[in-house]
XYZ file of C-alpha atoms in Angstrom:
430
model
C 46.607 4.566 20.799
C 44.872 4.237 17.420
C 42.135 6.774 16.732
C 39.579 3.946 16.636
C 40.630 2.904 20.148
C 40.434 6.506 21.304
C 36.958 6.877 19.825
C 35.865 3.717 21.633
C 37.302 4.966 24.924
C 35.616 8.367 24.583
C 32.347 6.629 23.710
C 32.705 4.519 26.849
C 33.270 7.616 28.974
C 30.206 9.289 27.449
C 28.126 6.197 28.140
C 29.415 5.955 31.714
C 28.344 9.511 32.493
C 25.322 11.687 31.929
C 25.521 15.177 30.419
C 22.910 17.786 29.641
C 23.392 21.445 28.704
C 20.489 23.816 28.071
C 20.645 27.454 27.014
C 18.437 29.466 29.364
C 17.709 33.092 30.038
C 20.122 35.126 32.138
C 17.292 35.675 34.604
C 17.004 31.887 35.106
C 20.532 31.289 36.407
C 20.482 29.653 39.823
C 23.093 31.045 42.189
C 23.727 34.146 40.068
C 22.404 37.640 40.622
C 22.179 40.901 38.712
C 23.407 43.898 40.664
C 20.444 46.325 40.759
C 22.651 49.391 40.303
C 25.297 48.277 37.796
C 23.609 45.384 36.033
C 26.739 43.288 36.618
C 26.331 39.508 36.751
C 27.964 37.769 39.703
C 27.873 34.526 41.668
C 26.208 34.669 45.078
C 29.491 33.603 46.754
C 31.455 36.430 45.146
C 33.762 33.749 43.702
C 34.256 32.077 40.307
C 33.854 35.064 37.923
C 31.659 38.035 37.087
C 30.472 39.709 33.893
C 30.969 43.452 33.865
C 31.447 46.227 31.322
C 34.639 47.752 29.970
C 35.394 50.911 27.998
C 38.440 50.668 25.759
C 40.485 53.226 23.849
C 43.632 52.403 21.899
C 45.640 53.552 18.916
C 46.374 49.963 17.924
C 43.138 48.399 16.662
C 40.773 48.716 13.710
C 38.572 51.096 15.745
C 39.851 53.584 18.310
C 37.298 53.106 21.086
C 34.424 50.862 22.073
C 32.699 49.295 25.063
C 31.658 45.700 25.645
C 30.854 43.073 28.274
C 33.938 41.341 29.671
C 34.676 38.527 32.123
C 36.512 39.351 35.344
C 38.123 36.283 36.858
C 40.999 37.476 39.035
C 41.709 34.049 40.523
C 44.707 32.204 39.116
C 43.707 28.664 38.209
C 45.880 25.604 37.614
C 46.355 23.920 34.255
C 48.610 21.012 35.169
C 49.986 18.198 33.030
C 51.627 15.069 34.419
C 54.296 13.510 32.197
C 55.845 10.092 32.710
C 58.203 8.028 30.571
C 57.222 4.492 29.643
C 60.105 2.563 28.038
C 61.817 5.918 27.594
C 58.894 7.465 25.699
C 57.268 10.537 27.315
C 53.526 10.221 27.885
C 50.969 12.819 29.011
C 48.108 12.086 31.404
C 44.986 13.563 29.801
C 41.390 13.582 30.955
C 38.145 13.094 29.043
C 36.482 16.199 30.467
C 33.028 17.561 29.911
C 32.680 21.326 29.551
C 29.330 22.968 28.848
C 30.620 25.186 26.050
C 32.138 22.388 23.957
C 30.170 21.582 20.811
C 30.805 17.878 21.442
C 30.866 18.295 25.262
C 33.707 15.802 25.867
C 37.299 16.737 24.963
C 40.810 15.910 26.161
C 41.870 18.230 28.959
C 45.091 18.414 30.992
C 45.525 16.282 34.100
C 44.279 19.170 36.241
C 42.113 21.984 34.937
C 40.655 23.923 37.823
C 39.941 27.454 38.941
C 40.953 28.398 42.455
C 37.278 28.388 43.448
C 37.008 24.823 42.143
C 40.074 23.350 43.786
C 39.357 25.109 47.098
C 35.854 23.593 46.793
C 33.776 26.743 47.114
C 31.014 24.707 45.446
C 31.204 22.072 48.257
C 31.701 19.430 45.579
C 34.216 16.621 45.190
C 37.984 17.158 45.203
C 39.956 17.733 41.989
C 41.818 14.512 41.059
C 45.646 14.656 40.958
C 45.686 18.201 42.367
C 48.193 17.139 45.046
C 50.904 16.800 42.388
C 50.724 20.494 41.493
C 50.673 22.130 44.922
C 53.673 22.356 47.228
C 55.431 20.291 48.320
C 55.694 18.700 44.874
C 57.439 15.495 43.902
C 58.906 15.262 40.437
C 60.717 17.515 37.989
C 59.153 20.779 36.890
C 59.412 20.885 33.092
C 57.445 24.091 32.557
C 55.848 26.623 34.891
C 54.461 29.973 33.741
C 51.531 32.294 34.354
C 49.838 32.582 30.974
C 47.166 34.923 29.693
C 43.902 33.786 28.158
C 41.558 35.307 25.554
C 42.085 39.048 25.831
C 38.978 39.753 23.775
C 36.725 38.367 26.505
C 38.782 38.173 29.722
C 40.257 41.140 31.598
C 43.831 40.359 32.705
C 43.005 36.650 33.073
C 45.905 34.326 33.891
C 46.289 30.651 34.676
C 49.289 28.778 35.977
C 50.475 26.414 33.244
C 52.644 23.714 34.783
C 54.124 20.464 33.454
C 55.518 18.016 35.982
C 57.499 14.896 35.055
C 57.103 12.083 37.569
C 58.667 8.642 37.956
C 56.308 6.914 40.384
C 53.094 5.112 39.531
C 49.862 7.013 40.027
C 46.370 5.511 40.216
C 44.703 5.716 36.805
C 41.163 6.983 37.259
C 38.431 6.059 34.801
C 38.266 9.366 32.916
C 42.059 9.580 32.517
C 44.499 7.960 30.090
C 48.187 8.150 29.212
C 49.020 9.324 25.684
C 52.460 9.237 24.053
C 53.663 12.667 22.937
C 53.637 11.529 19.291
C 49.997 10.483 19.730
C 49.147 13.882 21.164
C 50.848 15.559 18.193
C 48.569 13.611 15.847
C 45.442 14.259 17.903
C 46.063 18.007 17.684
C 45.039 17.728 14.025
C 41.641 16.222 14.872
C 38.851 18.785 15.091
C 37.432 19.604 18.519
C 39.339 16.900 20.377
C 42.230 18.449 22.358
C 40.802 21.310 24.370
C 42.247 24.796 24.696
C 43.625 24.240 28.172
C 45.575 21.202 26.996
C 46.885 23.112 23.992
C 48.192 26.029 26.032
C 49.977 23.739 28.521
C 51.391 21.562 25.737
C 52.963 24.649 24.154
C 55.504 24.477 26.994
C 56.478 20.826 26.383
C 59.902 20.685 24.652
C 59.375 17.123 23.358
C 56.480 18.325 21.235
C 58.699 20.357 18.905
C 60.983 18.980 16.247
C 62.028 22.107 14.435
C 65.326 21.623 12.651
C 66.951 25.046 12.366
C 69.517 24.453 9.660
C 70.754 28.012 9.559
C 70.671 31.339 11.368
C 67.432 33.053 12.303
C 66.640 36.375 10.672
C 66.704 38.076 14.081
C 68.472 37.393 17.351
C 66.547 36.918 20.574
C 67.759 40.325 21.711
C 66.427 41.958 18.555
C 63.056 40.261 18.990
C 62.778 41.399 22.598
C 63.610 44.939 21.513
C 60.878 44.760 18.843
C 58.414 43.547 21.488
C 59.379 46.275 23.967
C 59.170 48.928 21.254
C 55.601 47.863 20.436
C 54.603 48.103 24.099
C 56.080 51.597 24.312
C 54.733 52.816 20.971
C 51.058 52.124 21.526
C 48.508 52.972 24.187
C 45.732 50.913 25.725
C 43.364 52.512 28.211
C 40.713 50.368 29.893
C 38.072 51.337 32.405
C 35.756 48.848 34.073
C 32.203 50.206 33.993
C 28.729 49.034 34.873
C 27.499 46.311 32.551
C 24.275 48.265 32.085
C 26.229 51.223 30.661
C 28.059 49.542 27.761
C 27.314 51.336 24.509
C 25.751 49.606 21.492
C 24.712 46.527 23.465
C 21.116 45.550 24.215
C 19.855 43.498 27.115
C 16.798 41.316 27.551
C 15.845 38.830 30.236
C 17.484 36.101 28.142
C 20.724 37.548 26.765
C 22.983 40.509 26.064
C 23.727 41.190 22.385
C 25.400 43.767 20.160
C 22.924 45.945 18.307
C 24.416 44.929 14.924
C 24.085 41.218 15.658
C 27.884 40.773 15.577
C 30.694 39.728 17.919
C 29.106 37.634 20.678
C 26.134 37.211 22.993
C 26.105 36.727 26.750
C 23.803 33.768 27.398
C 22.878 31.534 30.312
C 23.342 27.772 30.487
C 22.024 25.116 32.844
C 24.267 22.060 33.219
C 24.017 18.492 34.488
C 27.170 16.350 34.494
C 27.796 13.274 36.616
C 31.567 13.398 36.022
C 32.193 16.900 37.376
C 32.931 18.135 40.912
C 29.272 19.108 41.270
C 26.429 17.363 39.451
C 24.489 20.470 38.371
C 24.995 24.195 38.096
C 24.096 27.297 36.091
C 26.318 30.040 34.701
C 26.579 32.820 32.117
C 28.705 32.182 29.014
C 29.967 34.189 26.045
C 28.668 32.796 22.738
C 30.434 34.130 19.611
C 28.281 34.708 16.546
C 30.800 33.273 14.066
C 33.908 31.113 13.781
C 37.258 32.887 14.015
C 40.550 32.416 12.186
C 43.927 32.070 13.903
C 46.724 31.674 11.373
C 50.435 31.981 10.831
C 52.071 32.827 7.543
C 55.233 30.740 7.306
C 58.260 31.414 5.122
C 61.653 29.833 4.677
C 64.686 32.080 5.074
C 68.272 30.826 5.141
C 67.111 27.217 5.348
C 65.013 27.878 8.452
C 61.233 27.986 8.754
C 60.024 31.306 10.143
C 56.529 32.427 11.126
C 55.166 35.949 10.919
C 54.320 37.160 14.436
C 52.072 40.135 15.167
C 52.242 42.457 18.192
C 48.526 42.434 18.994
C 46.435 44.522 21.369
C 43.206 43.205 22.889
C 40.987 44.848 25.526
C 41.975 42.350 28.202
C 45.709 42.383 27.427
C 47.671 43.157 30.569
C 50.667 44.881 28.955
C 49.427 46.655 25.782
C 50.515 43.920 23.326
C 51.313 40.235 23.204
C 52.933 38.145 20.489
C 50.107 36.839 18.339
C 49.594 34.826 15.190
C 49.757 36.677 11.869
C 45.955 36.711 11.740
C 43.633 36.535 14.744
C 40.107 37.637 13.967
C 36.542 36.679 13.173
C 36.239 37.544 9.456
C 32.487 38.193 9.654
C 33.171 41.101 12.018
C 35.420 42.866 9.511
C 33.517 42.902 6.230
C 34.330 46.586 5.702
C 37.934 46.637 6.892
C 39.870 43.434 6.388
C 42.708 42.731 8.837
C 46.153 42.620 7.277
C 47.099 39.262 5.712
C 43.629 37.743 6.187
C 43.096 37.410 2.436
C 46.456 35.649 2.031
C 45.340 33.099 4.613
C 41.847 32.511 3.241
C 42.866 32.421 -0.439
C 45.875 30.115 -0.021
C 45.912 27.109 -2.390
C 45.464 23.755 -0.614
C 49.039 22.630 -1.223
C 50.320 25.591 0.807
C 48.051 25.022 3.817
C 50.221 23.042 6.243
C 47.803 23.094 9.181
C 44.034 23.343 8.898
C 42.023 22.253 11.925
C 39.053 23.596 13.880
C 39.490 23.732 17.650
C 37.172 24.769 20.465
C 38.057 27.571 22.817
C 37.637 27.580 26.613
C 34.515 25.473 27.093
C 34.074 26.558 30.687
C 33.341 30.178 29.753
C 32.591 30.239 26.008
C 29.634 28.515 24.377
C 30.352 26.804 21.038
C 33.370 29.033 20.412
C 35.532 27.728 17.577
C 38.517 28.953 15.614
C 39.976 27.671 12.382
C 43.690 27.170 13.077
C 45.856 27.462 9.975
C 49.478 27.627 8.908
C 50.029 28.828 5.347
C 53.438 28.608 3.702
C 54.197 31.551 1.418
C 56.805 31.401 -1.320
C 60.197 33.086 -1.459
C 58.675 36.066 -3.223
C 56.779 37.073 -0.113
C 58.626 40.047 1.410
C 60.838 39.669 4.441
C 60.348 43.395 5.011
C 57.031 43.610 6.887
C 55.086 46.341 8.743
C 56.553 47.406 12.080
C 53.863 45.524 14.055
C 55.109 42.249 12.565
C 58.331 40.289 12.744
C 59.652 36.984 11.435
C 60.864 34.507 14.024
C 61.670 30.805 13.980
C 59.405 28.212 15.553
C 62.071 27.560 18.187
C 62.314 31.255 19.016
C 58.549 31.540 19.463
C 58.484 28.379 21.587
C 61.213 29.924 23.730
C 59.094 32.995 24.438
C 56.237 30.751 25.618
C 58.277 30.028 28.732
C 57.653 33.598 29.903
C 54.226 34.838 30.922
C 52.395 37.548 28.957
C 54.636 37.186 25.926
C 52.743 34.838 23.561
C 48.958 35.028 23.516
C 46.709 32.005 23.864
C 45.804 31.773 20.186
C 49.439 31.703 19.104
C 50.274 29.162 21.811
C 47.436 26.916 20.667
C 48.517 27.150 17.044
C 52.134 26.530 17.994
C 51.214 23.124 19.421
C 49.669 22.205 16.062
C 52.988 22.946 14.317
C 54.915 20.177 16.040
C 54.985 17.878 13.004
C 55.040 20.186 9.995
C 55.864 18.660 6.606
C 58.986 19.580 4.688
C 59.156 22.677 2.566
C 56.430 23.076 -0.052
C 57.826 22.878 -3.573
C 58.080 26.211 -5.334
């Protein structure tokens, strides 16, 4: 599908539906209540998610301890992608889905994107389309199936089931859905704020998306990389304690929002939503609204004729197992004016000819309001050292894609960026 055709289709879907999102005070959220003792925010059903406080201490971040609001969403949702071959070419069934946190509201989501509360219809709304393909008994071939983490900065131990199912039979094509060839999807991943985060994380498990030609040996074997990963988990500590939201240090609360006293990081805000294309037509909810745009970037280097990326063992407050494999850089630069994360300057100061990927994508629009990251891949020259700090390791694109198949290995930012690397250009001239 040409981008002009896609734009026309998305415009048609916008015109066919009605959307309205308003930022409101936390005390105006219908169906949500503040616990009088703890100050925690929760839904009246006890389902969906809650906003609580967390105290964190670790020896593996820029500061040793802090407290903050965090989202608790223990339910495991489904992010499901149907794949079917037309004339031998694999296609993905994507949905034009409205989410209240998206800057442009409508983005391309996977075939199914639903929390357990949604697909069990706690809201008494309409059923989730195509859900029957992803619950047992299933028909079709399972291409990818893993429990994957989400943003550890804002979620505590959050996981979703990422599943790709290849089918052969015809399925009814609903109005908000469309088949896209894998090559089309690869191109669309370089369009700002178009392919949503949930699509990107599922697509990271699709083998057809990657065309990495490893023309030589990797710097490290899979066994060596797993040992590096295990060593990082054993070396560092991460202690978390869920506390009352009213007790988090350095955060202020009004009737409208919760904010950090320095005006950094993020706010907790309320939104009121109307959407004719969703399971329910109107609802309210709290959302996390970051103050600034983040940067998620890989440094890439050729070694032995093979493209490698520099992977970081990163700790976040919501990480379930101390560290996950992350991009070289994963931060919001405005939050670190006094202490720059390692390799951030190399990413931001890279000359244009060495920037292989440069695209802005939205984060989870169901929980985060206008959250964006600049996704980048920067190719460094042969003079950049192969010997890197112990928290970092070089691995090939294929090796990193292989680790995606296992839950709690590769974090959501690295998975999202990995999908954008499916059609990298040849080596940059020295």
